[in-house]
Amino acid sequence: MSRRKTTKQKKTVNILTAYSAEIEEHRRKLRKRGFPLAAEHIPPIGQAGDWYEEVIQNVPRSGQLVARQIARLAGEGCEVTIPWRSLADAVGVRNSAGNLVSYTERGVQVLKESGWLSVTTVGQKRGAKTTFSLEVGSRTGWIYQAEDEEHDESL
C-alpha cells in the first residue's frame, strides 16, 4: 500500500511540476490585477473596436455599456447573433428595478435611435434569434447637444 501511495504521489508531483510555471504565471497575473479576468472585460478589437470608439462619444452610459459588449462579441466583423439574456449577462448592469434585460434593452434602444445599431429578430420567444448589426450612426450625439445647450445658456 505504501508503494502505491508513493507512486501516485510521484505522478501528482510530476503533473504539478509540468504545470508549475503556467500556474505561477496565472497566480502572478491574478495578484497583479487583484481579480480574475473575465471575457467581458477584454476590450473590443478590429472594426468593431473602431465602431465602439466612435459610439462612446455619442451615446449615454447605458448605450456605451451595451455597445462595448456587442463590439466585443462582434470581434473583427460587424454583426453578431446572440440571445437577449446572454447579452444582458455580458453587460452585467441592472436598472433601478433590478432587471438585467431591461437595462440592456434600453441601451440597445438608445443605440438604435442614434442610428449606431440595427436589430433583426427572427422567430418568437425562446426560439428567437436576434442579430445586432453595427451601423455608422449620427455624430451629433447627446454630448455635443448638451455642450451646445450650456453654451447657449451662458450667452
PDB file of C-alpha atoms in Angstrom:
ATOM      1  CA  MET A   1       0.000   0.000   0.000  1.00  0.00           C
ATOM      2  CA  SER A   2       2.703   2.476   0.848  1.00  0.00           C
ATOM      3  CA  ARG A   3       4.297   1.793  -2.514  1.00  0.00           C
ATOM      4  CA  ARG A   4       1.046   2.731  -4.329  1.00  0.00           C
ATOM      5  CA  LYS A   5       0.807   5.987  -2.451  1.00  0.00           C
ATOM      6  CA  THR A   6       4.320   6.930  -3.338  1.00  0.00           C
ATOM      7  CA  THR A   7       3.731   6.086  -6.999  1.00  0.00           C
ATOM      8  CA  LYS A   8       0.541   8.162  -7.058  1.00  0.00           C
ATOM      9  CA  GLN A   9       2.280  10.945  -5.215  1.00  0.00           C
ATOM     10  CA  LYS A  10       5.133  10.888  -7.717  1.00  0.00           C
ATOM     11  CA  LYS A  11       2.686  11.119 -10.607  1.00  0.00           C
ATOM     12  CA  THR A  12       0.938  14.031  -8.939  1.00  0.00           C
ATOM     13  CA  VAL A  13       4.233  15.780  -8.307  1.00  0.00           C
ATOM     14  CA  ASN A  14       5.253  15.240 -11.943  1.00  0.00           C
ATOM     15  CA  ILE A  15       1.986  16.706 -13.178  1.00  0.00           C
ATOM     16  CA  LEU A  16       2.269  19.693 -10.875  1.00  0.00           C
ATOM     17  CA  THR A  17       5.877  20.229 -11.861  1.00  0.00           C
ATOM     18  CA  ALA A  18       4.943  20.193 -15.532  1.00  0.00           C
ATOM     19  CA  TYR A  19       2.313  22.875 -14.991  1.00  0.00           C
ATOM     20  CA  SER A  20       4.007  24.806 -12.185  1.00  0.00           C
ATOM     21  CA  ALA A  21       5.354  27.519 -14.483  1.00  0.00           C
ATOM     22  CA  GLU A  22       1.919  28.084 -16.011  1.00  0.00           C
ATOM     23  CA  ILE A  23       0.224  28.023 -12.607  1.00  0.00           C
ATOM     24  CA  GLU A  24       2.724  30.509 -11.208  1.00  0.00           C
ATOM     25  CA  GLU A  25       2.231  32.827 -14.201  1.00  0.00           C
ATOM     26  CA  HIS A  26      -1.534  32.700 -13.664  1.00  0.00           C
ATOM     27  CA  ARG A  27      -1.080  33.455  -9.947  1.00  0.00           C
ATOM     28  CA  ARG A  28       1.254  36.363 -10.730  1.00  0.00           C
ATOM     29  CA  LYS A  29      -1.255  37.938 -13.098  1.00  0.00           C
ATOM     30  CA  LEU A  30      -4.082  37.385 -10.626  1.00  0.00           C
ATOM     31  CA  ARG A  31      -2.086  39.044  -7.819  1.00  0.00           C
ATOM     32  CA  LYS A  32      -1.288  41.974 -10.100  1.00  0.00           C
ATOM     33  CA  ARG A  33      -4.923  42.528 -11.139  1.00  0.00           C
ATOM     34  CA  GLY A  34      -6.493  41.562  -7.833  1.00  0.00           C
ATOM     35  CA  PHE A  35      -9.372  39.725  -9.521  1.00  0.00           C
ATOM     36  CA  PRO A  36      -9.874  37.050 -12.186  1.00  0.00           C
ATOM     37  CA  LEU A  37     -10.102  38.350 -15.737  1.00  0.00           C
ATOM     38  CA  ALA A  38     -13.491  37.683 -17.313  1.00  0.00           C
ATOM     39  CA  ALA A  39     -14.053  37.785 -21.055  1.00  0.00           C
ATOM     40  CA  GLU A  40     -16.453  40.715 -20.576  1.00  0.00           C
ATOM     41  CA  HIS A  41     -13.520  42.903 -19.512  1.00  0.00           C
ATOM     42  CA  ILE A  42     -11.492  42.344 -22.673  1.00  0.00           C
ATOM     43  CA  PRO A  43     -11.729  45.443 -24.905  1.00  0.00           C
ATOM     44  CA  PRO A  44     -13.257  45.235 -28.409  1.00  0.00           C
ATOM     45  CA  ILE A  45     -10.875  44.811 -31.350  1.00  0.00           C
ATOM     46  CA  GLY A  46     -10.827  45.345 -35.113  1.00  0.00           C
ATOM     47  CA  GLN A  47     -13.625  47.054 -36.990  1.00  0.00           C
ATOM     48  CA  ALA A  48     -15.969  46.660 -34.030  1.00  0.00           C
ATOM     49  CA  GLY A  49     -13.380  48.300 -31.774  1.00  0.00           C
ATOM     50  CA  ASP A  50     -13.238  51.331 -34.069  1.00  0.00           C
ATOM     51  CA  TRP A  51     -17.044  51.468 -34.067  1.00  0.00           C
ATOM     52  CA  TYR A  52     -17.059  51.354 -30.271  1.00  0.00           C
ATOM     53  CA  GLU A  53     -14.570  54.243 -30.019  1.00  0.00           C
ATOM     54  CA  GLU A  54     -16.987  56.397 -32.046  1.00  0.00           C
ATOM     55  CA  VAL A  55     -20.076  55.261 -30.141  1.00  0.00           C
ATOM     56  CA  ILE A  56     -18.814  56.080 -26.642  1.00  0.00           C
ATOM     57  CA  GLN A  57     -18.504  59.736 -27.621  1.00  0.00           C
ATOM     58  CA  ASN A  58     -22.085  59.973 -28.849  1.00  0.00           C
ATOM     59  CA  VAL A  59     -24.409  57.965 -26.588  1.00  0.00           C
ATOM     60  CA  PRO A  60     -25.292  57.874 -22.859  1.00  0.00           C
ATOM     61  CA  ARG A  61     -23.859  55.334 -20.390  1.00  0.00           C
ATOM     62  CA  SER A  62     -26.440  52.583 -20.943  1.00  0.00           C
ATOM     63  CA  GLY A  63     -25.711  52.668 -24.666  1.00  0.00           C
ATOM     64  CA  GLN A  64     -21.957  52.689 -24.037  1.00  0.00           C
ATOM     65  CA  LEU A  65     -22.029  49.568 -21.869  1.00  0.00           C
ATOM     66  CA  VAL A  66     -24.200  47.658 -24.328  1.00  0.00           C
ATOM     67  CA  ALA A  67     -22.090  48.853 -27.277  1.00  0.00           C
ATOM     68  CA  ARG A  68     -18.918  47.593 -25.593  1.00  0.00           C
ATOM     69  CA  GLN A  69     -20.265  44.059 -25.242  1.00  0.00           C
ATOM     70  CA  ILE A  70     -21.776  43.971 -28.728  1.00  0.00           C
ATOM     71  CA  ALA A  71     -18.468  45.194 -30.196  1.00  0.00           C
ATOM     72  CA  ARG A  72     -16.518  42.636 -28.148  1.00  0.00           C
ATOM     73  CA  LEU A  73     -18.786  39.835 -29.336  1.00  0.00           C
ATOM     74  CA  ALA A  74     -18.690  41.013 -32.959  1.00  0.00           C
ATOM     75  CA  GLY A  75     -14.885  40.837 -32.958  1.00  0.00           C
ATOM     76  CA  GLU A  76     -13.445  41.613 -36.384  1.00  0.00           C
ATOM     77  CA  GLY A  77     -16.853  41.638 -38.055  1.00  0.00           C
ATOM     78  CA  CYS A  78     -19.796  43.993 -37.878  1.00  0.00           C
ATOM     79  CA  GLU A  79     -22.581  41.600 -36.939  1.00  0.00           C
ATOM     80  CA  VAL A  80     -23.330  39.266 -34.031  1.00  0.00           C
ATOM     81  CA  THR A  81     -26.240  36.924 -33.288  1.00  0.00           C
ATOM     82  CA  ILE A  82     -26.837  36.418 -29.570  1.00  0.00           C
ATOM     83  CA  PRO A  83     -29.853  35.892 -27.289  1.00  0.00           C
ATOM     84  CA  TRP A  84     -31.012  38.909 -25.284  1.00  0.00           C
ATOM     85  CA  ARG A  85     -30.376  37.147 -21.988  1.00  0.00           C
ATOM     86  CA  SER A  86     -26.765  36.340 -22.885  1.00  0.00           C
ATOM     87  CA  LEU A  87     -26.145  39.940 -23.922  1.00  0.00           C
ATOM     88  CA  ALA A  88     -27.695  41.151 -20.668  1.00  0.00           C
ATOM     89  CA  ASP A  89     -25.447  38.800 -18.678  1.00  0.00           C
ATOM     90  CA  ALA A  90     -22.398  40.122 -20.529  1.00  0.00           C
ATOM     91  CA  VAL A  91     -23.375  43.745 -19.842  1.00  0.00           C
ATOM     92  CA  GLY A  92     -23.987  42.822 -16.193  1.00  0.00           C
ATOM     93  CA  VAL A  93     -25.704  46.039 -15.068  1.00  0.00           C
ATOM     94  CA  ARG A  94     -29.149  46.214 -13.508  1.00  0.00           C
ATOM     95  CA  ASN A  95     -31.638  49.060 -13.810  1.00  0.00           C
ATOM     96  CA  SER A  96     -33.267  50.711 -10.776  1.00  0.00           C
ATOM     97  CA  ALA A  97     -35.806  47.876 -10.583  1.00  0.00           C
ATOM     98  CA  GLY A  98     -33.008  45.287 -10.563  1.00  0.00           C
ATOM     99  CA  ASN A  99     -33.574  43.918 -14.075  1.00  0.00           C
ATOM    100  CA  LEU A 100     -30.631  42.982 -16.292  1.00  0.00           C
ATOM    101  CA  VAL A 101     -32.533  42.563 -19.553  1.00  0.00           C
ATOM    102  CA  SER A 102     -34.464  45.840 -19.218  1.00  0.00           C
ATOM    103  CA  TYR A 103     -31.238  47.828 -18.824  1.00  0.00           C
ATOM    104  CA  THR A 104     -29.755  46.132 -21.878  1.00  0.00           C
ATOM    105  CA  GLU A 105     -32.921  46.699 -23.911  1.00  0.00           C
ATOM    106  CA  ARG A 106     -32.780  50.407 -23.040  1.00  0.00           C
ATOM    107  CA  GLY A 107     -29.136  50.571 -24.123  1.00  0.00           C
ATOM    108  CA  VAL A 108     -29.985  48.909 -27.442  1.00  0.00           C
ATOM    109  CA  GLN A 109     -32.899  51.308 -27.903  1.00  0.00           C
ATOM    110  CA  VAL A 110     -30.554  54.287 -27.405  1.00  0.00           C
ATOM    111  CA  LEU A 111     -28.126  52.860 -29.977  1.00  0.00           C
ATOM    112  CA  LYS A 112     -30.958  52.240 -32.469  1.00  0.00           C
ATOM    113  CA  GLU A 113     -32.390  55.753 -32.038  1.00  0.00           C
ATOM    114  CA  SER A 114     -28.944  57.241 -32.667  1.00  0.00           C
ATOM    115  CA  GLY A 115     -28.507  55.120 -35.787  1.00  0.00           C
ATOM    116  CA  TRP A 116     -25.488  53.186 -34.434  1.00  0.00           C
ATOM    117  CA  LEU A 117     -27.173  49.778 -34.369  1.00  0.00           C
ATOM    118  CA  SER A 118     -29.781  47.810 -36.254  1.00  0.00           C
ATOM    119  CA  VAL A 119     -31.545  44.834 -34.710  1.00  0.00           C
ATOM    120  CA  THR A 120     -33.204  41.974 -36.549  1.00  0.00           C
ATOM    121  CA  THR A 121     -35.160  39.310 -34.673  1.00  0.00           C
ATOM    122  CA  VAL A 122     -36.221  36.096 -36.371  1.00  0.00           C
ATOM    123  CA  GLY A 123     -38.672  33.871 -34.544  1.00  0.00           C
ATOM    124  CA  GLN A 124     -40.549  34.266 -31.306  1.00  0.00           C
ATOM    125  CA  LYS A 125     -39.990  33.654 -27.600  1.00  0.00           C
ATOM    126  CA  ARG A 126     -37.289  31.102 -26.750  1.00  0.00           C
ATOM    127  CA  GLY A 127     -36.572  30.187 -30.365  1.00  0.00           C
ATOM    128  CA  ALA A 128     -35.929  33.784 -31.396  1.00  0.00           C
ATOM    129  CA  LYS A 129     -32.563  34.711 -32.861  1.00  0.00           C
ATOM    130  CA  THR A 130     -31.531  38.335 -32.546  1.00  0.00           C
ATOM    131  CA  THR A 131     -28.873  39.764 -34.841  1.00  0.00           C
ATOM    132  CA  PHE A 132     -27.197  43.047 -33.937  1.00  0.00           C
ATOM    133  CA  SER A 133     -25.545  44.890 -36.843  1.00  0.00           C
ATOM    134  CA  LEU A 134     -23.132  47.770 -36.312  1.00  0.00           C
ATOM    135  CA  GLU A 135     -24.046  50.920 -38.255  1.00  0.00           C
ATOM    136  CA  VAL A 136     -22.350  54.266 -38.881  1.00  0.00           C
ATOM    137  CA  GLY A 137     -24.775  56.379 -36.810  1.00  0.00           C
ATOM    138  CA  SER A 138     -25.183  60.040 -36.023  1.00  0.00           C
ATOM    139  CA  ARG A 139     -22.127  62.014 -34.945  1.00  0.00           C
ATOM    140  CA  THR A 140     -24.316  64.713 -33.379  1.00  0.00           C
ATOM    141  CA  GLY A 141     -24.649  62.804 -30.135  1.00  0.00           C
ATOM    142  CA  TRP A 142     -26.014  63.733 -26.759  1.00  0.00           C
ATOM    143  CA  ILE A 143     -22.635  65.055 -25.540  1.00  0.00           C
ATOM    144  CA  TYR A 144     -22.427  67.682 -28.276  1.00  0.00           C
ATOM    145  CA  GLN A 145     -26.064  68.699 -27.806  1.00  0.00           C
ATOM    146  CA  ALA A 146     -25.532  69.164 -24.052  1.00  0.00           C
ATOM    147  CA  GLU A 147     -22.442  71.322 -24.672  1.00  0.00           C
ATOM    148  CA  ASP A 148     -24.376  73.468 -27.152  1.00  0.00           C
ATOM    149  CA  GLU A 149     -27.220  73.976 -24.648  1.00  0.00           C
ATOM    150  CA  GLU A 150     -24.759  75.007 -21.911  1.00  0.00           C
ATOM    151  CA  HIS A 151     -23.076  77.427 -24.328  1.00  0.00           C
ATOM    152  CA  ASP A 152     -26.437  78.976 -25.299  1.00  0.00           C
ATOM    153  CA  GLU A 153     -27.414  79.454 -21.638  1.00  0.00           C
ATOM    154  CA  SER A 154     -24.149  81.219 -20.820  1.00  0.00           C
ATOM    155  CA  LEU A 155     -24.796  83.842 -23.548  1.00  0.00           C
TER     156      LEU A 155
END
